[in-house]
Amino acid sequence: MKQIKFPRLLILVLIAFNAGIASAGSPNFHLSAAPVTFSNGQLRGAVLLAGKYHRPAPLKVVKSRSFCGLIVPNETLLVDPGGGVKNAVVILRPLHQTVNVQPGRISLDNKRCAFTPHVQVVGIGSELLLKNSDPILHTVHARLGNETLFNVGLPRWRQVSKVLDRLGVIRIECDVLHTWMSAAIVVVSTPYVAVTDEDGLFTIEEIPPGKYDVEIWHEVLGTKKTQISVPQSGTILLEAVYGQISG
């Protein structure tokens, strides 16, 4: 397991997660008293996978092979050599406060027969720009559960904007027999969010003090939850470890 150093650490929260099932036992808590200077709280941490990791096999291309090739990378579970999980979404929801979410603007592109970025998180009411950088036709079929939110055809010259006004995980697919293509957009009602990077690391800044529900979502490993208390001027380190995947 990788060793991650976080300077000026105030509170360390270690959470052991088992992939696909509830965690066994209680979280372990460790405290230290190093000073920090943030005006509000800060959450830093990592999402890790314990045990052996086998990278998913590439996805077979069944159409547009002259441009896309015979296979494309599988982005559904990316883990670095130290166990860091990429593309996990970290969401903080205050328990006793009302927060305002400012709508933003994100984009979803089609590049080399893959949706880019693969995973995003955004506040409700944000605008999504759909575009296609490939010289072939793609579609963006967005579903919330079993409900279709929109299904847009995108030749290269076309760009379309959509407002994301529903909370939840929106799954994206391409309907022109590009069956390997997928993406996810998580729409939330809180500004305190992050997506883990290539090393499984994340940072959420300027968190007002108080108690928060923490949700970690990953498209393969599932959803896990805990609670934290954010200090007035301190840093919390949250390390979430999913258990080894069977099979």
Short mmCIF file of C-alpha atoms in Angstrom, two decimals:
data_model
loop_
_atom_site.label_atom_id
_atom_site.label_comp_id
_atom_site.label_asym_id
_atom_site.label_seq_id
_atom_site.Cartn_x
_atom_site.Cartn_y
_atom_site.Cartn_z
CA MET A 1 0.00 0.00 0.00
CA LYS A 2 1.36 3.45 -0.84
CA GLN A 3 2.52 5.80 1.92
CA ILE A 4 1.01 9.26 1.48
CA LYS A 5 2.43 12.20 3.42
CA PHE A 6 0.19 15.16 4.25
CA PRO A 7 2.03 18.06 5.93
CA ARG A 8 0.43 20.15 8.69
CA LEU A 9 -1.95 17.34 9.50
CA LEU A 10 -4.53 18.04 12.17
CA ILE A 11 -6.90 15.08 12.04
CA LEU A 12 -6.43 11.69 10.41
CA VAL A 13 -9.43 9.54 9.61
CA LEU A 14 -8.76 6.02 8.33
CA ILE A 15 -11.66 4.10 6.84
CA ALA A 16 -11.46 0.51 5.63
CA PHE A 17 -13.93 -0.31 2.88
CA ASN A 18 -14.69 -3.69 1.37
CA ALA A 19 -15.58 -3.50 -2.31
CA GLY A 20 -19.25 -4.17 -2.90
CA ILE A 21 -20.13 -4.84 0.77
CA ALA A 22 -20.41 -2.88 3.99
CA SER A 23 -17.14 -2.30 5.85
CA ALA A 24 -16.35 -4.63 8.73
CA GLY A 25 -15.57 -3.09 12.12
CA SER A 26 -15.34 0.55 13.14
CA PRO A 27 -13.15 3.26 11.60
CA ASN A 28 -9.87 4.05 13.36
CA PHE A 29 -9.20 7.67 14.37
CA HIS A 30 -5.80 9.21 15.05
CA LEU A 31 -5.18 12.81 16.14
CA SER A 32 -2.15 15.09 16.05
CA ALA A 33 -1.78 18.75 16.94
CA ALA A 34 0.25 20.32 14.16
CA PRO A 35 -0.92 23.93 13.49
CA VAL A 36 -2.54 25.02 10.21
CA THR A 37 -3.49 28.39 8.75
CA PHE A 38 -6.58 27.81 6.59
CA SER A 39 -9.51 30.20 7.13
CA ASN A 40 -11.90 27.26 6.80
CA GLY A 41 -11.35 23.52 6.93
CA GLN A 42 -9.65 21.48 4.27
CA LEU A 43 -10.13 17.82 3.38
CA ARG A 44 -7.26 15.96 1.77
CA GLY A 45 -6.98 12.28 1.20
CA ALA A 46 -6.81 9.21 -0.96
CA VAL A 47 -9.04 6.44 -2.23
CA LEU A 48 -7.14 3.17 -2.33
CA LEU A 49 -7.68 -0.44 -3.36
CA ALA A 50 -6.14 -3.12 -1.16
CA GLY A 51 -4.77 -6.40 -2.48
CA LYS A 52 -3.91 -7.40 -6.01
CA TYR A 53 -5.18 -5.35 -8.92
CA HIS A 54 -5.65 -6.68 -12.42
CA ARG A 55 -6.24 -3.95 -14.98
CA PRO A 56 -9.46 -4.58 -16.93
CA ALA A 57 -8.93 -6.05 -20.37
CA PRO A 58 -9.19 -3.61 -23.30
CA LEU A 59 -12.62 -3.20 -24.82
CA LYS A 60 -13.34 -4.71 -28.22
CA VAL A 61 -14.32 -2.31 -30.99
CA VAL A 62 -17.19 -3.59 -33.11
CA LYS A 63 -17.68 -0.58 -35.43
CA SER A 64 -15.62 2.20 -37.02
CA ARG A 65 -12.48 0.08 -36.72
CA SER A 66 -10.67 1.97 -39.48
CA PHE A 67 -10.59 4.99 -37.15
CA CYS A 68 -10.98 3.57 -33.63
CA GLY A 69 -8.77 0.50 -34.02
CA LEU A 70 -9.56 -3.02 -32.85
CA ILE A 71 -9.49 -2.29 -29.10
CA VAL A 72 -9.66 0.72 -26.78
CA PRO A 73 -8.51 1.11 -23.15
CA ASN A 74 -10.95 0.17 -20.39
CA GLU A 75 -11.24 3.14 -18.00
CA THR A 76 -13.76 1.67 -15.56
CA LEU A 77 -11.21 0.73 -12.89
CA LEU A 78 -7.83 2.48 -13.00
CA VAL A 79 -5.45 1.85 -10.09
CA ASP A 80 -1.83 3.02 -9.86
CA PRO A 81 1.02 0.80 -8.60
CA GLY A 82 0.54 2.12 -5.05
CA GLY A 83 -3.16 1.26 -4.96
CA GLY A 84 -4.55 4.72 -5.72
CA VAL A 85 -7.96 4.62 -7.41
CA LYS A 86 -8.55 7.14 -10.19
CA ASN A 87 -11.99 8.66 -10.92
CA ALA A 88 -13.57 8.14 -7.50
CA VAL A 89 -16.00 10.95 -6.65
CA VAL A 90 -15.81 12.43 -3.14
CA ILE A 91 -18.89 14.34 -1.95
CA LEU A 92 -19.34 16.29 1.32
CA ARG A 93 -22.88 17.18 2.41
CA PRO A 94 -23.33 19.38 5.51
CA LEU A 95 -25.60 17.95 8.19
CA HIS A 96 -26.71 21.19 9.87
CA GLN A 97 -26.08 23.90 7.29
CA THR A 98 -27.68 25.14 4.11
CA VAL A 99 -25.29 25.53 1.21
CA ASN A 100 -25.63 27.43 -2.04
CA VAL A 101 -24.52 25.70 -5.22
CA GLN A 102 -23.39 27.95 -8.03
CA PRO A 103 -24.09 26.34 -11.41
CA GLY A 104 -20.97 25.77 -13.45
CA ARG A 105 -20.12 24.73 -16.98
CA ILE A 106 -18.48 21.48 -18.01
CA SER A 107 -17.91 19.73 -21.32
CA LEU A 108 -18.02 16.17 -22.58
CA ASP A 109 -16.00 15.47 -25.70
CA ASN A 110 -15.59 12.44 -27.98
CA LYS A 111 -11.88 11.80 -28.58
CA ARG A 112 -10.43 8.70 -30.22
CA CYS A 113 -13.69 6.83 -29.70
CA ALA A 114 -13.94 7.53 -25.97
CA PHE A 115 -15.89 10.05 -23.89
CA THR A 116 -13.57 12.60 -22.26
CA PRO A 117 -13.48 13.12 -19.28
CA HIS A 118 -14.61 9.67 -18.20
CA VAL A 119 -15.99 10.83 -14.80
CA GLN A 120 -17.09 14.31 -13.68
CA VAL A 121 -18.93 15.83 -10.72
CA VAL A 122 -20.87 19.09 -10.96
CA GLY A 123 -23.44 21.17 -9.09
CA ILE A 124 -27.10 20.97 -10.00
CA GLY A 125 -28.21 23.49 -12.60
CA SER A 126 -24.84 23.43 -14.39
CA GLU A 127 -24.51 23.55 -18.16
CA LEU A 128 -23.05 20.61 -20.07
CA LEU A 129 -21.49 21.27 -23.47
CA LEU A 130 -21.51 18.20 -25.73
CA LYS A 131 -19.01 18.06 -28.58
CA ASN A 132 -17.30 15.62 -30.91
CA SER A 133 -13.62 15.86 -31.91
CA ASP A 134 -13.75 12.65 -33.96
CA PRO A 135 -14.42 12.57 -37.72
CA ILE A 136 -17.17 9.98 -37.21
CA LEU A 137 -20.71 10.17 -35.86
CA HIS A 138 -21.27 9.68 -32.12
CA THR A 139 -24.32 10.02 -29.89
CA VAL A 140 -24.61 11.02 -26.25
CA HIS A 141 -27.34 8.95 -24.60
CA ALA A 142 -27.71 10.13 -20.99
CA ARG A 143 -29.69 8.07 -18.47
CA LEU A 144 -30.59 8.66 -14.84
CA GLY A 145 -31.40 5.16 -13.67
CA ASN A 146 -33.66 3.74 -16.39
CA GLU A 147 -34.87 7.17 -17.52
CA THR A 148 -33.45 8.81 -20.62
CA LEU A 149 -32.60 12.46 -19.96
CA PHE A 150 -31.44 13.19 -23.50
CA ASN A 151 -30.09 11.41 -26.56
CA VAL A 152 -28.16 13.67 -28.90
CA GLY A 153 -26.57 12.87 -32.25
CA LEU A 154 -23.18 14.53 -32.69
CA PRO A 155 -21.57 14.74 -36.11
CA ARG A 156 -18.22 16.51 -35.83
CA TRP A 157 -19.58 19.95 -36.67
CA ARG A 158 -22.32 19.94 -34.02
CA GLN A 159 -22.21 21.16 -30.40
CA VAL A 160 -25.16 20.98 -28.02
CA SER A 161 -25.70 22.39 -24.52
CA LYS A 162 -27.85 20.75 -21.84
CA VAL A 163 -28.76 21.92 -18.32
CA LEU A 164 -28.21 19.27 -15.65
CA ASP A 165 -31.23 19.84 -13.39
CA ARG A 166 -31.57 16.36 -11.85
CA LEU A 167 -29.52 14.99 -8.94
CA GLY A 168 -27.78 11.65 -9.19
CA VAL A 169 -25.39 9.62 -11.33
CA ILE A 170 -25.95 10.18 -15.04
CA ARG A 171 -24.62 7.33 -17.17
CA ILE A 172 -23.53 8.14 -20.70
CA GLU A 173 -23.39 5.75 -23.68
CA CYS A 174 -23.05 6.00 -27.46
CA ASP A 175 -25.92 4.45 -29.40
CA VAL A 176 -24.39 4.08 -32.88
CA LEU A 177 -23.00 0.61 -32.04
CA HIS A 178 -20.05 2.12 -30.17
CA THR A 179 -20.94 -0.21 -27.30
CA TRP A 180 -17.58 0.15 -25.54
CA MET A 181 -18.03 3.89 -24.87
CA SER A 182 -19.16 5.04 -21.44
CA ALA A 183 -18.90 7.98 -19.04
CA ALA A 184 -20.53 9.22 -15.85
CA ILE A 185 -21.53 12.65 -14.54
CA VAL A 186 -22.45 12.94 -10.86
CA VAL A 187 -24.83 15.86 -10.22
CA VAL A 188 -24.88 17.09 -6.61
CA SER A 189 -26.37 19.82 -4.41
CA THR A 190 -23.14 20.73 -2.60
CA PRO A 191 -20.02 22.61 -3.72
CA TYR A 192 -17.68 20.42 -1.64
CA VAL A 193 -16.69 17.77 -4.17
CA ALA A 194 -13.66 16.27 -5.89
CA VAL A 195 -12.62 13.53 -8.30
CA THR A 196 -9.49 11.54 -7.48
CA ASP A 197 -6.48 11.91 -9.76
CA GLU A 198 -4.14 9.28 -11.26
CA ASP A 199 -2.69 8.57 -7.80
CA GLY A 200 -6.08 8.32 -6.09
CA LEU A 201 -5.56 11.69 -4.34
CA PHE A 202 -8.02 14.55 -3.84
CA THR A 203 -8.33 17.91 -2.06
CA ILE A 204 -11.44 19.90 -1.12
CA GLU A 205 -10.74 23.47 0.05
CA GLU A 206 -12.56 26.09 2.10
CA ILE A 207 -15.02 23.86 3.95
CA PRO A 208 -16.98 25.69 6.68
CA PRO A 209 -16.64 24.07 10.13
CA GLY A 210 -19.30 21.55 11.07
CA LYS A 211 -20.41 17.96 10.60
CA TYR A 212 -20.62 16.43 7.15
CA ASP A 213 -21.78 13.24 5.50
CA VAL A 214 -19.04 11.93 3.22
CA GLU A 215 -19.94 9.82 0.21
CA ILE A 216 -17.39 8.15 -2.01
CA TRP A 217 -18.69 6.82 -5.32
CA HIS A 218 -16.90 4.70 -7.88
CA GLU A 219 -18.52 3.10 -10.91
CA VAL A 220 -17.06 -0.36 -10.14
CA LEU A 221 -16.27 -0.32 -6.43
CA GLY A 222 -19.61 1.18 -5.43
CA THR A 223 -20.73 3.78 -2.89
CA LYS A 224 -19.46 4.10 0.69
CA LYS A 225 -20.38 6.61 3.39
CA THR A 226 -19.06 7.99 6.66
CA GLN A 227 -19.23 11.23 8.69
CA ILE A 228 -16.57 13.75 9.62
CA SER A 229 -16.34 16.92 11.72
CA VAL A 230 -14.48 19.77 10.02
CA PRO A 231 -12.58 22.14 12.37
CA GLN A 232 -12.50 25.93 12.03
CA SER A 233 -8.95 26.09 10.69
CA GLY A 234 -7.62 22.64 10.13
CA THR A 235 -6.93 19.83 7.72
CA ILE A 236 -8.57 16.43 7.79
CA LEU A 237 -6.94 13.50 6.07
CA LEU A 238 -9.41 10.89 4.85
CA GLU A 239 -7.99 7.62 3.58
CA ALA A 240 -10.63 5.28 2.16
CA VAL A 241 -9.45 1.74 1.44
CA TYR A 242 -11.63 -0.61 -0.57
CA GLY A 243 -11.06 -4.30 0.08
CA GLN A 244 -9.62 -6.64 -2.51
CA ILE A 245 -11.90 -7.45 -5.44
CA SER A 246 -12.66 -11.11 -5.83
CA GLY A 247 -12.34 -12.87 -9.17
#
